[in-house]
Each structure stands twice: as structure tokens, then as C-alpha cells.
Amino acid sequence: MPASGVRLARTPDVDGIAEVNVRSWRQRFTGLLPDPVLDAMDTRDLAMVWASGILNPPTPGHQLLVAIDGADVVGYAAVGPCQDPDADAGTGELLALEVDPDRQREGHGSRLLAAAVDHARAGGADSIVVWCPVSDEIRRAFLQSAGWEPDSAYRDLAVGVDPATEPALVREVRLVVGV
């Protein structure tokens, strides 16, 4: 097994993916998402969701990739066809990209991003989009340094866990890159 690299995710990876998911979201979204949303994240539940995605992807074009260091999962990326109403068949989407907060700035994010673009291109995409919270300047700067640019689209996501309370709105901008 290589010291570090990127490969397709396998079901034994789901616990590591879920741990990265929770740790990275709690670090990245504190102050942006309501605390109850972040507190409700459960690694066991997320591991089951990720396992389902590996075993039964929504389409053949969906791929889940992991960044590994030895036997440890240190990050993940998901890519698939874009479902935006204005997307054509040649548009892919980077659906997720997370690196464990303790393992950032080691090249794992760049390797995951490159592998996700390669998978989308191999699947017939000629461009890829990603949605990024407006307030996530670090992520946006990372993506823009890799050639992604805003395309003027935006959306507001309602986020919450309690139907009795008003959800928080998170504004996202769409970035695009040609492949």
C-alpha cells in the first residue's frame, strides 16, 4: 500500500470517511451551520450512508475517492453528474471534498481534486461545477488557485435538524472549471 495517494473508496473505508466527514465539518462549518446540526452528526450513521453510496451509487458516473496515508483515510472526494437544471450531459459535479483538519496542507486536497477531475473527464465531462459557501473563503481560494471560477450562479440552502425551528440559510456560489 502506498505511503500516501488517492484511490477508489471501498467499504472498509467507511468508518474513516465518516470520521473525516464529522471532524472536517465541525471545523469548517462552526459559526456557519447551527450548532445542533453539527452536534447531530454521528459517525456510525454517516458510515452507513457512505457504505450505501459505495455499494449502490446513484448512477454509474458517481465515484467516491479517498486520500490515504498508509492504512488511514485522511480525506475523500465525491464526483458525479451535475443535477443543476441548467447543466448539460457534459457537466460533472464535485459533490464533496474534505480532508481531516489535522492532515490539511499536506497535498491530500490537491491530489483528491486532481483525481476527481480525472474521473469526471474519463466519464465524459467537459466541465465540472462545485457549490461553495460564500463565507468559506479558504475553500474558495483553494479551488480558484486550481483554476475554478465563479459562473454567477448562487443558491440558498436551508439547514436545520429541528422542524419546529427556523432553518439557517447558507448562501453558496457555483464555481466551474473546464476539463
CSV table of N, CA and C in Angstrom, one decimal:
chain,number,residue,atom,x,y,z
A,1,MET,N,0.9,-1.2,0.0
A,1,MET,CA,0.0,0.0,0.0
A,1,MET,C,0.9,1.2,0.0
A,2,PRO,N,0.6,2.2,-0.8
A,2,PRO,CA,1.5,3.4,-0.9
A,2,PRO,C,1.4,4.2,0.4
A,3,ALA,N,2.5,5.0,0.7
A,3,ALA,CA,2.5,5.8,1.9
A,3,ALA,C,1.4,6.8,1.8
A,4,SER,N,1.2,7.4,0.7
A,4,SER,CA,0.0,8.3,0.6
A,4,SER,C,-0.4,8.3,-0.9
A,5,GLY,N,-1.7,8.5,-1.1
A,5,GLY,CA,-2.2,8.5,-2.5
A,5,GLY,C,-3.7,8.6,-2.5
A,6,VAL,N,-4.3,8.5,-3.7
A,6,VAL,CA,-5.7,8.5,-3.8
A,6,VAL,C,-6.2,7.3,-4.6
A,7,ARG,N,-7.3,6.7,-4.1
A,7,ARG,CA,-7.9,5.5,-4.8
A,7,ARG,C,-9.4,5.5,-4.6
A,8,LEU,N,-10.0,4.6,-5.3
A,8,LEU,CA,-11.5,4.5,-5.2
A,8,LEU,C,-11.8,4.0,-3.7
A,9,ALA,N,-12.8,4.5,-3.2
A,9,ALA,CA,-13.2,4.1,-1.8
A,9,ALA,C,-13.7,2.6,-1.8
A,10,ARG,N,-13.5,1.9,-0.7
A,10,ARG,CA,-14.0,0.6,-0.5
A,10,ARG,C,-14.8,0.6,0.8
A,11,THR,N,-15.7,-0.4,0.9
A,11,THR,CA,-16.5,-0.5,2.1
A,11,THR,C,-15.7,-0.5,3.4
A,12,PRO,N,-14.5,-1.1,3.5
A,12,PRO,CA,-13.7,-1.0,4.8
A,12,PRO,C,-13.3,0.5,5.1
A,13,ASP,N,-13.4,1.4,4.2
A,13,ASP,CA,-13.0,2.8,4.4
A,13,ASP,C,-14.1,3.6,5.1
A,14,VAL,N,-15.3,3.1,5.2
A,14,VAL,CA,-16.4,4.0,5.6
A,14,VAL,C,-16.3,4.6,7.0
A,15,ASP,N,-15.7,3.9,7.9
A,15,ASP,CA,-15.5,4.4,9.2
A,15,ASP,C,-14.5,5.6,9.2
A,16,GLY,N,-13.5,5.5,8.4
A,16,GLY,CA,-12.5,6.6,8.3
A,16,GLY,C,-13.1,7.8,7.5
A,17,ILE,N,-13.9,7.5,6.5
A,17,ILE,CA,-14.6,8.6,5.8
A,17,ILE,C,-15.5,9.3,6.7
A,18,ALA,N,-16.3,8.6,7.5
A,18,ALA,CA,-17.2,9.2,8.4
A,18,ALA,C,-16.5,10.1,9.4
A,19,GLU,N,-15.4,9.6,9.9
A,19,GLU,CA,-14.6,10.4,10.9
A,19,GLU,C,-14.1,11.6,10.3
A,20,VAL,N,-13.6,11.6,9.1
A,20,VAL,CA,-13.1,12.8,8.4
A,20,VAL,C,-14.3,13.7,8.2
A,21,ASN,N,-15.4,13.2,7.7
A,21,ASN,CA,-16.6,13.9,7.5
A,21,ASN,C,-17.0,14.8,8.7
A,22,VAL,N,-17.1,14.1,9.9
A,22,VAL,CA,-17.5,14.8,11.1
A,22,VAL,C,-16.4,15.8,11.5
A,23,ARG,N,-15.2,15.4,11.6
A,23,ARG,CA,-14.1,16.3,12.0
A,23,ARG,C,-14.0,17.5,11.1
A,24,SER,N,-14.0,17.3,9.8
A,24,SER,CA,-13.9,18.5,8.9
A,24,SER,C,-15.1,19.4,8.9
A,25,TRP,N,-16.3,18.9,9.0
A,25,TRP,CA,-17.5,19.7,9.0
A,25,TRP,C,-17.5,20.5,10.3
A,26,ARG,N,-17.2,19.9,11.4
A,26,ARG,CA,-17.2,20.6,12.7
A,26,ARG,C,-16.2,21.7,12.7
A,27,GLN,N,-15.1,21.5,12.1
A,27,GLN,CA,-14.1,22.6,12.0
A,27,GLN,C,-14.4,23.7,11.0
A,28,ARG,N,-14.9,23.2,9.8
A,28,ARG,CA,-15.1,24.2,8.7
A,28,ARG,C,-16.4,24.9,8.8
A,29,PHE,N,-17.4,24.3,9.4
A,29,PHE,CA,-18.8,24.9,9.4
A,29,PHE,C,-19.2,25.5,10.8
A,30,THR,N,-18.3,25.5,11.8
A,30,THR,CA,-18.6,26.1,13.1
A,30,THR,C,-18.8,27.6,12.8
A,31,GLY,N,-20.0,28.1,13.3
A,31,GLY,CA,-20.3,29.5,13.1
A,31,GLY,C,-21.1,29.8,11.8
A,32,LEU,N,-21.1,28.8,10.9
A,32,LEU,CA,-21.9,28.9,9.6
A,32,LEU,C,-23.1,28.1,9.7
A,33,LEU,N,-23.0,26.8,10.2
A,33,LEU,CA,-24.2,26.0,10.4
A,33,LEU,C,-24.6,26.1,11.9
A,34,PRO,N,-25.9,25.9,12.2
A,34,PRO,CA,-26.3,25.9,13.6
A,34,PRO,C,-25.6,24.8,14.4
A,35,ASP,N,-25.3,25.0,15.6
A,35,ASP,CA,-24.6,24.0,16.5
A,35,ASP,C,-25.4,22.7,16.5
A,36,PRO,N,-26.7,22.7,16.6
A,36,PRO,CA,-27.4,21.4,16.7
A,36,PRO,C,-27.2,20.6,15.4
A,37,VAL,N,-27.0,21.2,14.3
A,37,VAL,CA,-26.7,20.4,13.0
A,37,VAL,C,-25.4,19.7,13.2
A,38,LEU,N,-24.3,20.5,13.6
A,38,LEU,CA,-23.0,19.9,13.8
A,38,LEU,C,-23.0,18.8,14.9
A,39,ASP,N,-23.7,19.1,16.0
A,39,ASP,CA,-23.8,18.2,17.1
A,39,ASP,C,-24.5,16.9,16.8
A,40,ALA,N,-25.4,17.0,15.9
A,40,ALA,CA,-26.2,15.8,15.5
A,40,ALA,C,-25.4,14.8,14.6
A,41,MET,N,-24.3,15.3,14.0
A,41,MET,CA,-23.5,14.4,13.1
A,41,MET,C,-23.0,13.2,13.9
A,42,ASP,N,-23.3,12.0,13.4
A,42,ASP,CA,-22.9,10.7,14.1
A,42,ASP,C,-22.1,9.9,13.1
A,43,THR,N,-20.9,9.5,13.5
A,43,THR,CA,-20.0,8.7,12.6
A,43,THR,C,-20.6,7.4,12.2
A,44,ARG,N,-21.4,6.8,13.1
A,44,ARG,CA,-22.0,5.4,12.8
A,44,ARG,C,-23.0,5.6,11.7
A,45,ASP,N,-23.9,6.6,11.9
A,45,ASP,CA,-24.9,6.9,10.8
A,45,ASP,C,-24.3,7.2,9.5
A,46,LEU,N,-23.3,8.1,9.5
A,46,LEU,CA,-22.6,8.5,8.3
A,46,LEU,C,-21.9,7.4,7.6
A,47,ALA,N,-21.3,6.5,8.4
A,47,ALA,CA,-20.6,5.3,7.9
A,47,ALA,C,-21.6,4.5,7.1
A,48,MET,N,-22.8,4.3,7.6
A,48,MET,CA,-23.8,3.6,6.9
A,48,MET,C,-24.2,4.3,5.5
A,49,VAL,N,-24.3,5.6,5.6
A,49,VAL,CA,-24.6,6.4,4.4
A,49,VAL,C,-23.5,6.2,3.3
A,50,TRP,N,-22.3,6.4,3.8
A,50,TRP,CA,-21.2,6.2,2.8
A,50,TRP,C,-21.1,4.8,2.3
A,51,ALA,N,-21.3,3.8,3.1
A,51,ALA,CA,-21.3,2.4,2.6
A,51,ALA,C,-22.4,2.2,1.6
A,52,SER,N,-23.6,2.7,1.8
A,52,SER,CA,-24.6,2.6,0.8
A,52,SER,C,-24.2,3.3,-0.5
A,53,GLY,N,-23.6,4.5,-0.4
A,53,GLY,CA,-23.1,5.1,-1.6
A,53,GLY,C,-22.1,4.4,-2.4
A,54,ILE,N,-21.2,3.6,-1.7
A,54,ILE,CA,-20.2,2.8,-2.4
A,54,ILE,C,-20.8,1.6,-3.0
A,55,LEU,N,-21.7,1.0,-2.3
A,55,LEU,CA,-22.4,-0.3,-2.8
A,55,LEU,C,-23.4,0.0,-3.8
A,56,ASN,N,-24.1,1.1,-3.7
A,56,ASN,CA,-25.3,1.4,-4.6
A,56,ASN,C,-25.2,2.9,-5.1
A,57,PRO,N,-24.2,3.3,-5.9
A,57,PRO,CA,-24.1,4.7,-6.3
A,57,PRO,C,-25.3,5.1,-7.0
A,58,PRO,N,-25.7,6.4,-6.9
A,58,PRO,CA,-26.9,6.9,-7.6
A,58,PRO,C,-26.9,6.7,-9.1
A,59,THR,N,-25.7,6.8,-9.7
A,59,THR,CA,-25.5,6.5,-11.1
A,59,THR,C,-24.2,5.9,-11.3
A,60,PRO,N,-23.9,5.2,-12.5
A,60,PRO,CA,-22.6,4.7,-12.8
A,60,PRO,C,-21.5,5.8,-12.8
A,61,GLY,N,-21.9,7.0,-13.0
A,61,GLY,CA,-21.0,8.1,-13.1
A,61,GLY,C,-20.5,8.7,-11.7
A,62,HIS,N,-21.1,8.2,-10.6
A,62,HIS,CA,-20.7,8.7,-9.3
A,62,HIS,C,-19.5,7.8,-8.8
A,63,GLN,N,-18.6,8.5,-8.3
A,63,GLN,CA,-17.4,7.9,-7.7
A,63,GLN,C,-17.0,8.5,-6.4
A,64,LEU,N,-16.6,7.7,-5.4
A,64,LEU,CA,-16.1,8.2,-4.2
A,64,LEU,C,-14.7,7.8,-4.1
A,65,LEU,N,-13.8,8.8,-3.8
A,65,LEU,CA,-12.4,8.6,-3.8
A,65,LEU,C,-11.9,8.9,-2.4
A,66,VAL,N,-10.8,8.2,-2.0
A,66,VAL,CA,-10.3,8.5,-0.7
A,66,VAL,C,-8.8,8.8,-0.8
A,67,ALA,N,-8.3,9.8,0.0
A,67,ALA,CA,-6.9,10.0,0.2
A,67,ALA,C,-6.5,9.2,1.4
A,68,ILE,N,-5.4,8.5,1.2
A,68,ILE,CA,-4.9,7.6,2.2
A,68,ILE,C,-3.5,8.0,2.6
A,69,ASP,N,-3.1,7.7,3.8
A,69,ASP,CA,-1.7,7.7,4.3
A,69,ASP,C,-1.5,6.4,5.0
A,70,GLY,N,-0.8,5.5,4.4
A,70,GLY,CA,-0.7,4.2,4.9
A,70,GLY,C,-2.0,3.5,4.9
A,71,ALA,N,-2.5,3.1,6.0
A,71,ALA,CA,-3.8,2.4,6.1
A,71,ALA,C,-4.9,3.4,6.5
A,72,ASP,N,-4.6,4.7,6.7
A,72,ASP,CA,-5.5,5.7,7.2
A,72,ASP,C,-6.2,6.5,6.1
A,73,VAL,N,-7.5,6.6,6.2
A,73,VAL,CA,-8.2,7.5,5.3
A,73,VAL,C,-8.0,8.9,5.9
A,74,VAL,N,-7.5,9.9,5.1
A,74,VAL,CA,-7.3,11.2,5.6
A,74,VAL,C,-8.1,12.3,4.8
A,75,GLY,N,-8.8,11.8,3.8
A,75,GLY,CA,-9.7,12.7,3.1
A,75,GLY,C,-10.5,11.9,2.1
A,76,TYR,N,-11.5,12.6,1.5
A,76,TYR,CA,-12.4,12.0,0.5
A,76,TYR,C,-12.9,13.0,-0.5
A,77,ALA,N,-13.3,12.6,-1.6
A,77,ALA,CA,-13.9,13.4,-2.6
A,77,ALA,C,-15.0,12.6,-3.3
A,78,ALA,N,-16.1,13.2,-3.7
A,78,ALA,CA,-17.2,12.5,-4.4
A,78,ALA,C,-17.4,13.3,-5.7
A,79,VAL,N,-17.6,12.6,-6.8
A,79,VAL,CA,-17.9,13.3,-8.0
A,79,VAL,C,-19.0,12.5,-8.8
A,80,GLY,N,-19.8,13.2,-9.5
A,80,GLY,CA,-20.9,12.6,-10.3
A,80,GLY,C,-21.4,13.6,-11.3
A,81,PRO,N,-22.4,13.2,-12.0
A,81,PRO,CA,-23.1,14.1,-13.0
A,81,PRO,C,-23.7,15.2,-12.3
A,82,CYS,N,-23.7,16.4,-12.9
A,82,CYS,CA,-24.3,17.6,-12.3
A,82,CYS,C,-25.9,17.5,-12.5
A,83,GLN,N,-26.6,17.8,-11.4
A,83,GLN,CA,-28.1,17.7,-11.5
A,83,GLN,C,-28.7,19.1,-11.6
A,84,ASP,N,-27.9,20.2,-11.7
A,84,ASP,CA,-28.4,21.5,-11.8
A,84,ASP,C,-29.3,21.6,-13.0
A,85,PRO,N,-30.4,22.4,-12.9
A,85,PRO,CA,-31.3,22.5,-14.0
A,85,PRO,C,-30.7,23.0,-15.3
A,86,ASP,N,-29.6,23.8,-15.2
A,86,ASP,CA,-29.0,24.4,-16.4
A,86,ASP,C,-27.8,23.6,-16.9
A,87,ALA,N,-27.5,22.4,-16.3
A,87,ALA,CA,-26.4,21.6,-16.7
A,87,ALA,C,-26.7,20.7,-17.9
A,88,ASP,N,-25.7,20.5,-18.7
A,88,ASP,CA,-25.9,19.6,-19.8
A,88,ASP,C,-25.2,18.3,-19.5
A,89,ALA,N,-25.3,17.3,-20.4
A,89,ALA,CA,-24.8,16.0,-20.1
A,89,ALA,C,-23.3,16.0,-19.9
A,90,GLY,N,-22.6,17.0,-20.4
A,90,GLY,CA,-21.1,17.1,-20.2
A,90,GLY,C,-20.7,17.8,-19.0
A,91,THR,N,-21.6,18.0,-18.1
A,91,THR,CA,-21.2,18.7,-16.8
A,91,THR,C,-21.2,17.8,-15.7
A,92,GLY,N,-20.0,17.7,-15.0
A,92,GLY,CA,-19.9,16.9,-13.8
A,92,GLY,C,-20.0,17.8,-12.6
A,93,GLU,N,-20.0,17.2,-11.4
A,93,GLU,CA,-20.1,18.0,-10.2
A,93,GLU,C,-19.2,17.3,-9.1
A,94,LEU,N,-18.4,18.2,-8.5
A,94,LEU,CA,-17.6,17.8,-7.3
A,94,LEU,C,-18.6,17.9,-6.2
A,95,LEU,N,-19.1,16.8,-5.7
A,95,LEU,CA,-20.1,16.8,-4.7
A,95,LEU,C,-19.6,16.9,-3.3
A,96,ALA,N,-18.4,16.5,-3.0
A,96,ALA,CA,-17.8,16.6,-1.7
A,96,ALA,C,-16.2,16.6,-1.9
A,97,LEU,N,-15.6,17.3,-1.0
A,97,LEU,CA,-14.1,17.3,-0.9
A,97,LEU,C,-13.8,17.7,0.5
A,98,GLU,N,-13.3,16.8,1.3
A,98,GLU,CA,-12.9,17.0,2.7
A,98,GLU,C,-11.6,16.4,3.0
A,99,VAL,N,-10.8,17.0,3.8
A,99,VAL,CA,-9.6,16.5,4.3
A,99,VAL,C,-9.6,16.7,5.9
A,100,ASP,N,-9.1,15.7,6.6
A,100,ASP,CA,-9.1,15.8,8.0
A,100,ASP,C,-8.3,17.0,8.4
A,101,PRO,N,-8.9,17.8,9.4
A,101,PRO,CA,-8.3,19.1,9.7
A,101,PRO,C,-6.8,18.9,10.2
A,102,ASP,N,-6.5,17.8,10.8
A,102,ASP,CA,-5.1,17.6,11.2
A,102,ASP,C,-4.2,17.2,10.1
A,103,ARG,N,-4.7,16.9,8.9
A,103,ARG,CA,-3.9,16.5,7.8
A,103,ARG,C,-3.9,17.5,6.6
A,104,GLN,N,-4.4,18.7,6.8
A,104,GLN,CA,-4.5,19.6,5.8
A,104,GLN,C,-3.1,20.2,5.5
A,105,ARG,N,-3.0,20.8,4.3
A,105,ARG,CA,-1.7,21.4,3.9
A,105,ARG,C,-0.6,20.4,3.7
A,106,GLU,N,-1.0,19.1,3.4
A,106,GLU,CA,0.0,18.0,3.1
A,106,GLU,C,-0.2,17.5,1.7
A,107,GLY,N,-1.0,18.2,0.9
A,107,GLY,CA,-1.2,17.8,-0.5
A,107,GLY,C,-2.4,16.9,-0.8
A,108,HIS,N,-3.1,16.4,0.3
A,108,HIS,CA,-4.2,15.5,0.1
A,108,HIS,C,-5.3,16.1,-0.7
A,109,GLY,N,-5.7,17.3,-0.3
A,109,GLY,CA,-6.8,18.0,-1.0
A,109,GLY,C,-6.5,18.2,-2.5
A,110,SER,N,-5.2,18.6,-2.8
A,110,SER,CA,-4.9,18.7,-4.3
A,110,SER,C,-4.9,17.4,-5.0
A,111,ARG,N,-4.4,16.4,-4.4
A,111,ARG,CA,-4.5,15.0,-5.0
A,111,ARG,C,-5.9,14.6,-5.2
A,112,LEU,N,-6.8,14.8,-4.2
A,112,LEU,CA,-8.2,14.4,-4.4
A,112,LEU,C,-8.8,15.2,-5.5
A,113,LEU,N,-8.6,16.5,-5.5
A,113,LEU,CA,-9.2,17.4,-6.5
A,113,LEU,C,-8.7,16.9,-7.9
A,114,ALA,N,-7.5,16.6,-8.1
A,114,ALA,CA,-7.0,16.2,-9.4
A,114,ALA,C,-7.6,14.8,-9.8
A,115,ALA,N,-7.7,13.9,-8.8
A,115,ALA,CA,-8.3,12.6,-9.1
A,115,ALA,C,-9.8,12.7,-9.5
A,116,ALA,N,-10.5,13.6,-8.8
A,116,ALA,CA,-11.9,13.8,-9.1
A,116,ALA,C,-12.1,14.4,-10.5
A,117,VAL,N,-11.3,15.3,-10.9
A,117,VAL,CA,-11.3,15.9,-12.2
A,117,VAL,C,-11.0,14.8,-13.2
A,118,ASP,N,-10.0,14.0,-13.0
A,118,ASP,CA,-9.7,12.9,-13.9
A,118,ASP,C,-10.8,11.9,-14.1
A,119,HIS,N,-11.5,11.6,-13.0
A,119,HIS,CA,-12.6,10.6,-13.0
A,119,HIS,C,-13.8,11.3,-13.8
A,120,ALA,N,-14.1,12.5,-13.6
A,120,ALA,CA,-15.2,13.2,-14.3
A,120,ALA,C,-14.8,13.2,-15.8
A,121,ARG,N,-13.6,13.6,-16.2
A,121,ARG,CA,-13.2,13.6,-17.6
A,121,ARG,C,-13.3,12.3,-18.2
A,122,ALA,N,-12.8,11.2,-17.5
A,122,ALA,CA,-12.9,9.9,-18.0
A,122,ALA,C,-14.4,9.4,-18.2
A,123,GLY,N,-15.3,10.0,-17.5
A,123,GLY,CA,-16.7,9.7,-17.6
A,123,GLY,C,-17.4,10.6,-18.6
A,124,GLY,N,-16.7,11.4,-19.4
A,124,GLY,CA,-17.3,12.2,-20.4
A,124,GLY,C,-17.5,13.7,-20.1
A,125,ALA,N,-17.2,14.1,-18.9
A,125,ALA,CA,-17.4,15.5,-18.6
A,125,ALA,C,-16.4,16.4,-19.3
A,126,ASP,N,-16.9,17.6,-19.7
A,126,ASP,CA,-16.1,18.6,-20.3
A,126,ASP,C,-16.0,19.8,-19.4
A,127,SER,N,-16.8,19.8,-18.3
A,127,SER,CA,-16.6,20.9,-17.3
A,127,SER,C,-17.2,20.3,-16.0
A,128,ILE,N,-16.7,20.8,-14.9
A,128,ILE,CA,-17.2,20.4,-13.6
A,128,ILE,C,-17.5,21.6,-12.7
A,129,VAL,N,-18.6,21.5,-12.0
A,129,VAL,CA,-19.0,22.5,-11.1
A,129,VAL,C,-18.9,22.1,-9.6
A,130,VAL,N,-18.8,23.0,-8.7
A,130,VAL,CA,-18.9,22.8,-7.3
A,130,VAL,C,-19.6,23.9,-6.6
A,131,TRP,N,-20.4,23.6,-5.6
A,131,TRP,CA,-21.0,24.7,-4.8
A,131,TRP,C,-20.2,24.9,-3.6
A,132,CYS,N,-19.9,26.2,-3.3
A,132,CYS,CA,-19.1,26.6,-2.2
A,132,CYS,C,-19.8,27.7,-1.4
A,133,PRO,N,-19.9,27.5,0.0
A,133,PRO,CA,-20.4,28.6,0.8
A,133,PRO,C,-19.7,29.9,0.5
A,134,VAL,N,-20.4,31.0,0.4
A,134,VAL,CA,-19.8,32.3,0.2
A,134,VAL,C,-18.8,32.6,1.3
A,135,SER,N,-19.2,32.3,2.5
A,135,SER,CA,-18.3,32.6,3.6
A,135,SER,C,-17.1,31.8,3.8
A,136,ASP,N,-17.0,30.7,3.0
A,136,ASP,CA,-15.8,29.8,3.1
A,136,ASP,C,-14.7,30.3,2.1
A,137,GLU,N,-14.1,31.3,2.6
A,137,GLU,CA,-13.0,32.0,1.7
A,137,GLU,C,-11.8,31.1,1.5
A,138,ILE,N,-11.5,30.3,2.5
A,138,ILE,CA,-10.3,29.4,2.3
A,138,ILE,C,-10.6,28.3,1.3
A,139,ARG,N,-11.8,27.7,1.3
A,139,ARG,CA,-12.1,26.7,0.3
A,139,ARG,C,-12.2,27.4,-1.1
A,140,ARG,N,-12.8,28.5,-1.2
A,140,ARG,CA,-12.9,29.2,-2.5
A,140,ARG,C,-11.6,29.6,-3.0
A,141,ALA,N,-10.7,30.1,-2.2
A,141,ALA,CA,-9.3,30.4,-2.6
A,141,ALA,C,-8.6,29.2,-3.1
A,142,PHE,N,-8.7,28.0,-2.4
A,142,PHE,CA,-8.1,26.8,-2.8
A,142,PHE,C,-8.6,26.4,-4.2
A,143,LEU,N,-9.9,26.4,-4.4
A,143,LEU,CA,-10.4,26.0,-5.7
A,143,LEU,C,-10.0,27.0,-6.8
A,144,GLN,N,-10.1,28.2,-6.5
A,144,GLN,CA,-9.7,29.2,-7.5
A,144,GLN,C,-8.2,29.1,-7.9
A,145,SER,N,-7.4,28.8,-6.9
A,145,SER,CA,-5.9,28.6,-7.2
A,145,SER,C,-5.7,27.4,-8.2
A,146,ALA,N,-6.7,26.5,-8.2
A,146,ALA,CA,-6.7,25.3,-9.1
A,146,ALA,C,-7.4,25.6,-10.4
A,147,GLY,N,-7.8,26.8,-10.6
A,147,GLY,CA,-8.4,27.2,-11.9
A,147,GLY,C,-10.0,27.3,-12.0
A,148,TRP,N,-10.6,27.0,-10.8
A,148,TRP,CA,-12.1,27.1,-10.8
A,148,TRP,C,-12.5,28.6,-10.7
A,149,GLU,N,-13.6,28.9,-11.4
A,149,GLU,CA,-14.0,30.3,-11.4
A,149,GLU,C,-15.5,30.4,-11.1
A,150,PRO,N,-16.0,31.4,-10.5
A,150,PRO,CA,-17.4,31.6,-10.3
A,150,PRO,C,-18.1,31.8,-11.6
A,151,ASP,N,-19.3,31.2,-11.8
A,151,ASP,CA,-20.1,31.4,-13.0
A,151,ASP,C,-21.4,32.2,-12.9
A,152,SER,N,-21.5,32.9,-11.8
A,152,SER,CA,-22.6,33.8,-11.4
A,152,SER,C,-23.8,33.2,-10.8
A,153,ALA,N,-23.8,31.8,-10.7
A,153,ALA,CA,-25.0,31.1,-10.1
A,153,ALA,C,-24.8,31.1,-8.6
A,154,TYR,N,-25.9,31.2,-7.9
A,154,TYR,CA,-25.9,31.0,-6.5
A,154,TYR,C,-27.1,30.4,-6.0
A,155,ARG,N,-27.1,29.9,-4.8
A,155,ARG,CA,-28.3,29.2,-4.2
A,155,ARG,C,-28.3,29.4,-2.7
A,156,ASP,N,-29.4,29.4,-2.1
A,156,ASP,CA,-29.6,29.4,-0.6
A,156,ASP,C,-30.1,28.1,-0.1
A,157,LEU,N,-29.3,27.5,0.8
A,157,LEU,CA,-29.7,26.2,1.3
A,157,LEU,C,-30.3,26.4,2.7
A,158,ALA,N,-31.4,25.8,3.0
A,158,ALA,CA,-32.0,25.8,4.3
A,158,ALA,C,-31.4,24.6,5.1
A,159,VAL,N,-30.8,24.9,6.2
A,159,VAL,CA,-30.1,23.9,7.0
A,159,VAL,C,-30.7,23.9,8.4
A,160,GLY,N,-31.1,22.7,8.9
A,160,GLY,CA,-31.5,22.6,10.3
A,160,GLY,C,-31.9,21.2,10.6
A,161,VAL,N,-32.0,20.8,11.9
A,161,VAL,CA,-32.4,19.5,12.3
A,161,VAL,C,-33.7,19.4,13.0
A,162,ASP,N,-34.2,20.5,13.4
A,162,ASP,CA,-35.5,20.5,14.2
A,162,ASP,C,-36.6,21.2,13.3
A,163,PRO,N,-37.6,20.5,12.9
A,163,PRO,CA,-38.6,21.1,12.0
A,163,PRO,C,-39.4,22.2,12.8
A,164,ALA,N,-39.3,22.3,14.1
A,164,ALA,CA,-40.0,23.3,14.8
A,164,ALA,C,-39.3,24.6,14.9
A,165,THR,N,-38.0,24.6,14.5
A,165,THR,CA,-37.3,25.9,14.5
A,165,THR,C,-37.0,26.3,13.1
A,166,GLU,N,-36.7,27.6,12.9
A,166,GLU,CA,-36.4,28.2,11.6
A,166,GLU,C,-35.0,27.7,11.2
A,167,PRO,N,-34.9,27.2,9.9
A,167,PRO,CA,-33.6,26.7,9.5
A,167,PRO,C,-32.7,27.9,9.2
A,168,ALA,N,-31.4,27.7,9.2
A,168,ALA,CA,-30.4,28.7,8.8
A,168,ALA,C,-30.3,28.6,7.3
A,169,LEU,N,-30.0,29.8,6.7
A,169,LEU,CA,-29.8,29.8,5.3
A,169,LEU,C,-28.3,30.0,5.0
A,170,VAL,N,-27.8,29.1,4.2
A,170,VAL,CA,-26.4,29.2,3.8
A,170,VAL,C,-26.4,29.5,2.3
A,171,ARG,N,-25.8,30.7,1.9
A,171,ARG,CA,-25.7,31.0,0.5
A,171,ARG,C,-24.4,30.4,0.0
A,172,GLU,N,-24.6,29.8,-1.2
A,172,GLU,CA,-23.4,29.2,-1.9
A,172,GLU,C,-23.3,29.8,-3.3
A,173,VAL,N,-22.1,29.9,-3.8
A,173,VAL,CA,-21.8,30.3,-5.1
A,173,VAL,C,-21.3,29.0,-5.9
A,174,ARG,N,-21.5,29.0,-7.2
A,174,ARG,CA,-21.1,27.9,-8.0
A,174,ARG,C,-19.8,28.3,-8.7
A,175,LEU,N,-18.8,27.4,-8.6
A,175,LEU,CA,-17.6,27.5,-9.4
A,175,LEU,C,-17.5,26.5,-10.4
A,176,VAL,N,-16.8,26.8,-11.5
A,176,VAL,CA,-16.7,25.8,-12.6
A,176,VAL,C,-15.3,25.8,-13.2
A,177,VAL,N,-14.9,24.7,-13.7
A,177,VAL,CA,-13.7,24.5,-14.4
A,177,VAL,C,-13.9,23.6,-15.6
A,178,GLY,N,-13.2,24.0,-16.7
A,178,GLY,CA,-13.2,23.1,-17.9
A,178,GLY,C,-12.2,22.0,-17.7
A,179,VAL,N,-12.5,20.8,-18.2
A,179,VAL,CA,-11.6,19.7,-18.1
A,179,VAL,C,-11.2,19.3,-19.5
